[in-house]
Amino acid sequence: MDATDNDLAAVDLIIEILRNEMPELEYVGGAESLHEIESRTVLTPAVLVLFDNEELKQSPGYVADEGGVQLAVQKIHLELVVTNHEDMVTGDGLRQEAGVLRAKVRKLLSGRTLGPGFDPLIRTNSPKALHEPGRSYYPLTFTTTVVYQ
């Protein structure tokens, strides 16, 4: 799968990488919105992946629809969901588990090229983490530049 065949291929490719290389995750899948992630019940630890947005880079004289090349920076958002009911007061268990898993996801994806038509993934600013009693959502956001022809 490459960028020219599917405008949202980055999401599916990241899901595939995480499923294949992080067997310690109970669930890896797509999501439609941050609201859906927060309301969804999934086995944890889990990573939910969603397409955030796309910013087109216009180059004078290059129009993809007319046979030229167009660059687009796609932002892909991941939420690491961790549940731990043992340390609900201090959150120690959540931070321990989430910290290790988040570092592994970051190392696995940072600088990785997803396939033809994609530049390497670059980590970028993420929204704030969300904490609920016994469950936390730790965000990671990456961008990749896609070449449309």
Coordinates of N, CA, C and O in Angstrom, one line a residue:
M1 N 0.9 -1.2 0.0 CA 0.0 0.0 0.0 C 0.9 1.2 0.0 O 1.8 1.3 0.8
D2 N 0.6 2.2 -0.9 CA 1.4 3.4 -0.9 C 0.5 4.6 -0.9 O -0.7 4.5 -1.0
A3 N 1.1 5.8 -0.8 CA 0.4 7.0 -0.7 C -0.4 7.4 -1.9 O -1.4 8.1 -1.8
T4 N -0.1 6.9 -3.1 CA -0.8 7.2 -4.3 C -2.1 6.4 -4.5 O -3.0 6.8 -5.2
D5 N -2.1 5.2 -3.8 CA -3.3 4.3 -3.9 C -4.4 4.7 -2.8 O -5.5 4.3 -3.0
N6 N -4.0 5.3 -1.7 CA -4.9 5.5 -0.6 C -4.5 6.7 0.2 O -3.4 6.7 0.8
D7 N -5.3 7.8 0.2 CA -4.9 9.0 0.9 C -4.8 8.8 2.4 O -4.1 9.6 3.0
L8 N -5.4 7.8 2.9 CA -5.3 7.5 4.4 C -4.4 6.3 4.7 O -4.5 5.7 5.8
A9 N -3.6 5.9 3.8 CA -2.7 4.8 3.9 C -1.8 4.8 5.2 O -1.6 3.8 5.8
A10 N -1.4 6.0 5.6 CA -0.5 6.1 6.7 C -1.1 5.5 8.0 O -0.5 4.8 8.8
V11 N -2.4 5.7 8.2 CA -3.1 5.1 9.4 C -3.0 3.6 9.3 O -2.6 3.0 10.3
D12 N -3.4 3.0 8.2 CA -3.4 1.6 8.1 C -2.0 1.0 8.3 O -1.8 -0.1 8.9
L13 N -1.0 1.7 7.7 CA 0.4 1.2 7.8 C 0.9 1.3 9.2 O 1.6 0.4 9.7
I14 N 0.6 2.4 9.9 CA 1.0 2.5 11.3 C 0.3 1.4 12.2 O 1.0 0.7 13.0
I15 N -1.0 1.1 11.9 CA -1.7 0.1 12.7 C -1.0 -1.3 12.4 O -0.7 -2.1 13.3
E16 N -0.6 -1.5 11.2 CA 0.0 -2.8 10.8 C 1.4 -2.9 11.5 O 1.7 -4.0 12.0
I17 N 2.2 -1.9 11.5 CA 3.5 -1.9 12.2 C 3.3 -2.2 13.7 O 4.0 -3.1 14.3
L18 N 2.4 -1.5 14.3 CA 2.2 -1.7 15.8 C 1.7 -3.1 16.1 O 2.1 -3.7 17.1
R19 N 0.7 -3.6 15.3 CA 0.2 -5.0 15.5 C 1.3 -6.0 15.3 O 1.4 -7.0 16.1
N20 N 2.2 -5.8 14.4 CA 3.3 -6.8 14.1 C 4.4 -6.7 15.1 O 5.1 -7.7 15.4
E21 N 4.7 -5.5 15.6 CA 5.9 -5.3 16.3 C 5.7 -5.0 17.8 O 6.7 -4.9 18.6
M22 N 4.5 -5.0 18.3 CA 4.2 -4.7 19.7 C 3.1 -5.7 20.2 O 2.0 -5.3 20.5
P23 N 3.5 -7.0 20.3 CA 2.5 -8.0 20.8 C 2.0 -7.7 22.2 O 1.0 -8.3 22.5
E24 N 2.7 -6.9 23.0 CA 2.2 -6.6 24.3 C 1.0 -5.7 24.3 O 0.3 -5.6 25.4
L25 N 0.6 -5.1 23.2 CA -0.6 -4.4 23.1 C -1.8 -5.3 22.9 O -1.8 -6.2 22.1
E26 N -2.8 -5.1 23.7 CA -4.0 -5.9 23.6 C -4.9 -5.6 22.4 O -5.6 -6.4 21.9
Y27 N -4.8 -4.3 22.0 CA -5.6 -3.9 20.9 C -4.9 -2.7 20.1 O -4.3 -1.8 20.8
V28 N -4.9 -2.8 18.8 CA -4.4 -1.7 18.0 C -5.4 -1.5 16.9 O -5.8 -2.5 16.2
G29 N -5.9 -0.3 16.7 CA -6.9 -0.1 15.6 C -7.1 1.3 15.3 O -6.5 2.2 15.9
G30 N -8.0 1.6 14.4 CA -8.3 2.9 14.0 C -9.4 3.6 14.8 O -10.1 2.9 15.6
A31 N -9.5 4.9 14.7 CA -10.6 5.6 15.4 C -11.0 6.8 14.5 O -10.2 7.2 13.6
E32 N -12.2 7.3 14.7 CA -12.7 8.4 13.8 C -12.5 9.7 14.4 O -12.4 10.7 13.7
S33 N -12.4 9.8 15.8 CA -12.2 11.1 16.4 C -11.7 10.9 17.8 O -11.7 9.8 18.4
L34 N -11.2 12.0 18.4 CA -10.7 11.9 19.8 C -11.9 11.6 20.8 O -11.8 10.9 21.7
H35 N -13.1 12.2 20.5 CA -14.2 11.9 21.3 C -14.6 10.4 21.3 O -14.9 9.8 22.3
E36 N -14.5 9.8 20.1 CA -14.7 8.4 20.0 C -13.7 7.6 20.9 O -14.1 6.6 21.5
I37 N -12.5 8.0 20.8 CA -11.5 7.3 21.6 C -11.8 7.3 23.1 O -11.7 6.3 23.8
E38 N -12.2 8.5 23.6 CA -12.5 8.6 25.0 C -13.8 7.9 25.4 O -13.9 7.4 26.5
S39 N -14.7 7.6 24.5 CA -15.9 7.0 24.8 C -15.9 5.5 24.5 O -16.8 4.7 24.9
R40 N -14.8 5.0 23.9 CA -14.7 3.6 23.5 C -14.2 2.7 24.6 O -13.3 3.1 25.3
T41 N -14.7 1.5 24.7 CA -14.2 0.5 25.6 C -13.4 -0.4 24.8 O -13.9 -1.1 23.9
V42 N -12.1 -0.5 25.2 CA -11.2 -1.4 24.5 C -10.3 -2.1 25.5 O -10.2 -1.6 26.7
L43 N -9.9 -3.3 25.2 CA -8.9 -4.0 26.0 C -7.6 -3.2 26.1 O -7.2 -2.6 25.1
T44 N -7.0 -3.1 27.2 CA -5.8 -2.3 27.3 C -4.6 -3.2 27.8 O -4.9 -4.2 28.4
P45 N -3.4 -2.8 27.5 CA -3.1 -1.5 26.8 C -3.4 -1.5 25.3 O -3.4 -2.6 24.7
A46 N -3.7 -0.4 24.8 CA -4.2 -0.3 23.4 C -3.6 1.0 22.8 O -3.3 2.0 23.5
V47 N -3.5 1.0 21.5 CA -3.2 2.2 20.7 C -4.2 2.4 19.7 O -4.5 1.5 18.9
L48 N -4.8 3.6 19.7 CA -5.8 3.9 18.7 C -5.2 5.0 17.8 O -4.5 5.9 18.2
V49 N -5.4 4.8 16.5 CA -4.7 5.6 15.5 C -5.8 6.4 14.6 O -6.7 5.7 14.2
L50 N -5.6 7.7 14.5 CA -6.5 8.4 13.6 C -5.8 9.4 12.8 O -4.8 10.0 13.1
F51 N -6.4 9.7 11.6 CA -6.0 10.7 10.7 C -6.4 12.0 11.3 O -7.6 12.3 11.6
D52 N -5.4 12.9 11.6 CA -5.8 14.2 12.2 C -6.1 15.3 11.1 O -7.2 15.8 11.0
N53 N -5.1 15.6 10.3 CA -5.3 16.6 9.2 C -4.2 16.5 8.1 O -3.3 15.7 8.3
E54 N -4.4 17.3 7.1 CA -3.5 17.3 6.0 C -3.3 18.8 5.6 O -4.3 19.5 5.4
E55 N -2.1 19.2 5.5 CA -1.8 20.6 5.1 C -1.0 20.5 3.7 O 0.0 19.9 3.6
L56 N -1.7 21.1 2.7 CA -1.1 21.0 1.4 C 0.0 22.1 1.2 O -0.1 23.2 1.7
K57 N 1.1 21.6 0.6 CA 2.2 22.5 0.3 C 2.2 22.8 -1.2 O 2.4 22.0 -2.0
Q58 N 1.8 24.1 -1.5 CA 1.6 24.5 -2.9 C 2.9 24.9 -3.5 O 3.7 25.7 -2.9
S59 N 3.2 24.4 -4.6 CA 4.4 24.8 -5.4 C 3.9 25.4 -6.7 O 3.1 24.8 -7.4
P60 N 4.3 26.6 -7.0 CA 3.8 27.3 -8.2 C 4.1 26.4 -9.5 O 5.2 25.8 -9.6
G61 N 3.1 26.2 -10.3 CA 3.3 25.4 -11.5 C 3.2 23.9 -11.4 O 3.2 23.2 -12.3
Y62 N 3.0 23.4 -10.1 CA 2.8 22.0 -9.9 C 1.5 21.7 -9.4 O 1.1 22.0 -8.2
V63 N 0.6 21.1 -10.2 CA -0.7 20.8 -9.8 C -0.9 19.3 -10.1 O -0.8 18.8 -11.2
A64 N -1.2 18.6 -9.0 CA -1.3 17.1 -9.1 C -2.3 16.7 -10.1 O -2.1 15.7 -10.8
D65 N -3.4 17.4 -10.2 CA -4.5 17.0 -11.1 C -4.1 17.2 -12.5 O -4.8 16.7 -13.4
E66 N -3.0 18.0 -12.8 CA -2.6 18.2 -14.2 C -1.3 17.5 -14.4 O -0.5 17.9 -15.3
G67 N -1.0 16.4 -13.7 CA 0.2 15.6 -14.0 C 1.4 16.1 -13.2 O 2.5 15.5 -13.4
G68 N 1.3 17.1 -12.4 CA 2.4 17.5 -11.6 C 2.5 16.8 -10.3 O 1.9 15.8 -10.1
V69 N 3.3 17.4 -9.4 CA 3.5 16.8 -8.1 C 3.0 17.8 -7.0 O 3.2 19.0 -7.1
Q70 N 2.4 17.2 -6.0 CA 1.9 18.1 -4.9 C 2.3 17.4 -3.6 O 2.2 16.2 -3.4
L71 N 2.8 18.2 -2.7 CA 3.2 17.7 -1.4 C 2.1 18.0 -0.3 O 1.5 19.1 -0.4
A72 N 1.9 17.0 0.6 CA 1.0 17.3 1.7 C 1.6 16.7 2.9 O 2.1 15.6 3.0
V73 N 1.5 17.5 4.0 CA 2.0 17.1 5.3 C 0.8 16.5 6.0 O -0.2 17.2 6.3
Q74 N 0.8 15.2 6.3 CA -0.3 14.6 7.0 C 0.1 14.4 8.5 O 1.2 14.0 8.8
K75 N -0.9 14.7 9.3 CA -0.7 14.5 10.8 C -1.5 13.3 11.2 O -2.7 13.2 11.0
I76 N -0.8 12.4 11.9 CA -1.4 11.1 12.3 C -1.3 11.1 13.9 O -0.3 11.3 14.4
H77 N -2.5 11.0 14.5 CA -2.6 11.0 16.0 C -2.7 9.6 16.5 O -3.6 8.9 16.1
L78 N -2.0 9.3 17.6 CA -2.1 8.1 18.3 C -2.5 8.3 19.7 O -2.0 9.3 20.3
E79 N -3.3 7.5 20.3 CA -3.6 7.5 21.7 C -3.3 6.2 22.3 O -3.8 5.2 22.0
L80 N -2.3 6.2 23.3 CA -2.0 5.0 24.1 C -3.0 5.0 25.2 O -3.1 6.0 26.0
V81 N -3.8 3.9 25.3 CA -4.8 3.8 26.4 C -4.3 2.8 27.4 O -4.0 1.6 27.0
V82 N -4.2 3.2 28.7 CA -3.7 2.3 29.7 C -4.7 2.3 30.8 O -5.2 3.3 31.3
T83 N -5.0 1.1 31.3 CA -5.9 0.9 32.5 C -5.2 0.2 33.6 O -4.5 -0.8 33.4
N84 N -5.3 0.8 34.8 CA -4.7 0.2 36.0 C -5.5 0.6 37.2 O -5.5 1.7 37.6
H85 N -6.2 -0.4 37.7 CA -7.1 -0.1 38.9 C -6.4 -0.3 40.2 O -7.0 0.0 41.3
E86 N -5.2 -0.8 40.2 CA -4.5 -1.1 41.5 C -4.0 0.2 42.1 O -3.9 0.3 43.3
D87 N -3.5 1.2 41.3 CA -2.9 2.4 41.9 C -3.7 3.6 41.5 O -3.2 4.6 41.1
M88 N -5.0 3.5 41.7 CA -5.9 4.6 41.3 C -5.6 5.9 42.0 O -5.8 7.0 41.5
V89 N -5.2 5.9 43.2 CA -4.9 7.1 44.0 C -3.7 7.8 43.5 O -3.7 9.0 43.3
T90 N -2.6 7.0 43.4 CA -1.3 7.7 43.0 C -1.1 7.7 41.5 O -0.3 8.5 41.0
G91 N -1.6 6.7 40.8 CA -1.4 6.6 39.3 C 0.0 6.0 39.0 O 0.4 6.0 37.8
D92 N 0.7 5.5 40.0 CA 2.0 5.0 39.7 C 2.0 3.9 38.7 O 2.9 3.8 37.8
G93 N 1.1 2.9 38.8 CA 1.0 1.8 37.9 C 0.7 2.3 36.5 O 1.3 1.8 35.5
L94 N -0.1 3.3 36.3 CA -0.4 3.8 35.0 C 0.8 4.4 34.3 O 1.1 4.2 33.2
R95 N 1.5 5.2 35.1 CA 2.7 5.9 34.6 C 3.8 4.9 34.3 O 4.5 5.1 33.2
Q96 N 4.0 3.9 35.1 CA 5.0 2.9 34.8 C 4.7 2.2 33.5 O 5.6 2.2 32.6
E97 N 3.5 1.7 33.4 CA 3.2 0.9 32.2 C 3.2 1.8 30.9 O 3.7 1.5 29.9
A98 N 2.5 3.0 31.1 CA 2.4 3.9 29.9 C 3.8 4.4 29.5 O 4.0 4.6 28.3
G99 N 4.6 4.8 30.4 CA 5.9 5.3 30.1 C 6.7 4.4 29.2 O 7.4 4.8 28.2
V100 N 6.8 3.1 29.6 CA 7.5 2.1 28.8 C 6.9 1.9 27.5 O 7.6 1.9 26.4
L101 N 5.6 1.7 27.4 CA 4.9 1.5 26.1 C 5.0 2.7 25.2 O 5.3 2.6 24.0
R102 N 4.9 3.9 25.7 CA 4.9 5.1 24.9 C 6.3 5.3 24.3 O 6.5 5.7 23.2
A103 N 7.3 5.0 25.1 CA 8.7 5.1 24.6 C 8.9 4.1 23.5 O 9.6 4.4 22.5
K104 N 8.4 2.9 23.6 CA 8.5 1.9 22.6 C 7.9 2.3 21.3 O 8.4 2.2 20.2
V105 N 6.6 2.9 21.4 CA 5.9 3.4 20.2 C 6.7 4.5 19.6 O 6.9 4.5 18.3
R106 N 7.2 5.4 20.4 CA 8.0 6.6 19.9 C 9.2 6.1 19.1 O 9.5 6.5 18.0
K107 N 10.0 5.2 19.7 CA 11.2 4.7 19.1 C 10.9 3.9 17.8 O 11.6 3.9 16.8
L108 N 9.8 3.1 17.8 CA 9.4 2.3 16.7 C 9.0 3.1 15.5 O 9.3 2.8 14.3
L109 N 8.3 4.2 15.7 CA 7.8 5.0 14.6 C 8.6 6.2 14.2 O 8.6 6.6 13.0
S110 N 9.3 6.8 15.1 CA 10.1 8.0 14.8 C 11.2 7.8 13.7 O 12.0 6.8 13.9
G111 N 11.1 8.5 12.7 CA 12.1 8.4 11.6 C 11.7 7.2 10.6 O 12.5 7.0 9.6
R112 N 10.7 6.5 10.8 CA 10.4 5.4 10.0 C 9.6 5.8 8.7 O 8.7 6.6 8.8
T113 N 10.0 5.2 7.6 CA 9.3 5.5 6.4 C 8.3 4.4 6.2 O 8.6 3.2 6.2
L114 N 7.1 4.8 5.9 CA 5.9 3.9 5.8 C 5.9 3.1 4.5 O 5.3 2.1 4.4
G115 N 6.4 3.7 3.5 CA 6.4 3.1 2.2 C 6.6 4.1 1.1 O 6.9 5.3 1.3
P116 N 6.4 3.6 -0.2 CA 6.6 4.5 -1.3 C 5.7 5.8 -1.2 O 4.5 5.7 -0.9
G117 N 6.2 6.9 -1.5 CA 5.5 8.2 -1.5 C 5.4 8.9 -0.1 O 4.9 10.0 0.0
F118 N 6.0 8.3 0.9 CA 6.0 8.9 2.2 C 7.4 9.3 2.6 O 8.4 8.5 2.4
D119 N 7.5 10.4 3.3 CA 8.8 10.8 3.9 C 8.8 10.2 5.3 O 7.7 9.7 5.8
P120 N 9.9 10.1 6.0 CA 9.9 9.5 7.3 C 9.0 10.2 8.3 O 8.8 11.4 8.2
L121 N 8.5 9.4 9.3 CA 7.6 10.0 10.3 C 8.4 10.9 11.2 O 9.5 10.5 11.6
I122 N 7.8 12.1 11.5 CA 8.5 13.0 12.4 C 7.5 13.3 13.6 O 6.3 13.6 13.4
R123 N 8.0 13.1 14.8 CA 7.2 13.4 16.0 C 6.9 14.9 16.1 O 7.8 15.7 15.9
T124 N 5.7 15.2 16.4 CA 5.3 16.7 16.6 C 4.5 16.8 17.9 O 4.3 15.9 18.6
N125 N 4.1 18.1 18.1 CA 3.4 18.4 19.4 C 2.1 17.6 19.4 O 1.4 17.4 18.4
S126 N 1.7 17.1 20.6 CA 0.5 16.4 20.8 C -0.4 17.1 21.8 O 0.1 18.0 22.5
P127 N -1.7 16.8 21.8 CA -2.6 17.4 22.8 C -2.2 16.9 24.2 O -1.4 16.0 24.3
K128 N -2.9 17.4 25.1 CA -2.7 17.0 26.5 C -3.2 15.6 26.8 O -4.1 15.1 26.1
A129 N -2.5 14.9 27.7 CA -3.0 13.6 28.1 C -4.3 13.8 28.9 O -4.6 14.8 29.4
L130 N -5.1 12.7 28.8 CA -6.4 12.7 29.5 C -6.3 11.6 30.6 O -5.9 10.5 30.3
H131 N -6.7 12.0 31.8 CA -6.7 11.0 32.9 C -8.1 10.9 33.5 O -8.7 11.9 33.8
E132 N -8.5 9.7 33.7 CA -9.8 9.3 34.4 C -9.4 8.3 35.4 O -8.3 7.7 35.4
P133 N -10.3 8.1 36.4 CA -9.9 7.1 37.5 C -9.6 5.7 36.9 O -10.5 5.2 36.2
G134 N -8.4 5.3 37.0 CA -8.0 4.0 36.6 C -7.7 3.9 35.1 O -7.3 2.8 34.6
R135 N -7.8 4.9 34.3 CA -7.5 4.9 32.9 C -6.9 6.2 32.5 O -7.4 7.3 32.9
S136 N -5.9 6.1 31.6 CA -5.3 7.3 31.1 C -5.1 7.2 29.6 O -4.9 6.0 29.1
Y137 N -5.0 8.3 28.9 CA -4.8 8.4 27.5 C -3.6 9.2 27.2 O -3.6 10.4 27.5
Y138 N -2.6 8.6 26.6 CA -1.3 9.3 26.4 C -1.1 9.5 24.9 O -1.0 8.5 24.2
P139 N -1.1 10.8 24.4 CA -1.1 11.0 23.0 C 0.3 11.0 22.4 O 1.3 11.3 23.1
L140 N 0.5 10.6 21.2 CA 1.7 10.8 20.4 C 1.2 11.2 19.0 O 0.2 10.7 18.5
T141 N 1.8 12.2 18.4 CA 1.4 12.7 17.1 C 2.7 12.7 16.2 O 3.7 13.1 16.6
F142 N 2.5 12.3 15.0 CA 3.5 12.2 14.0 C 3.0 12.9 12.7 O 1.8 12.9 12.4
T143 N 4.0 13.4 11.9 CA 3.7 13.9 10.6 C 4.5 13.2 9.6 O 5.6 12.6 9.9
T144 N 4.0 13.1 8.4 CA 4.8 12.6 7.3 C 4.4 13.4 6.1 O 3.2 13.8 5.9
T145 N 5.3 13.6 5.2 CA 5.1 14.3 4.0 C 4.8 13.3 2.9 O 5.5 12.4 2.7
V146 N 3.7 13.5 2.2 CA 3.2 12.6 1.2 C 3.4 13.3 -0.2 O 3.0 14.5 -0.3
V147 N 3.8 12.5 -1.1 CA 4.0 13.1 -2.5 C 2.8 12.6 -3.3 O 2.7 11.3 -3.6
Y148 N 2.0 13.5 -3.8 CA 0.9 13.1 -4.7 C 1.3 13.4 -6.1 O 1.8 14.5 -6.4
Q149 N 1.1 12.5 -7.0 CA 1.4 12.7 -8.4 C 0.2 12.6 -9.3 O -0.7 11.8 -9.0

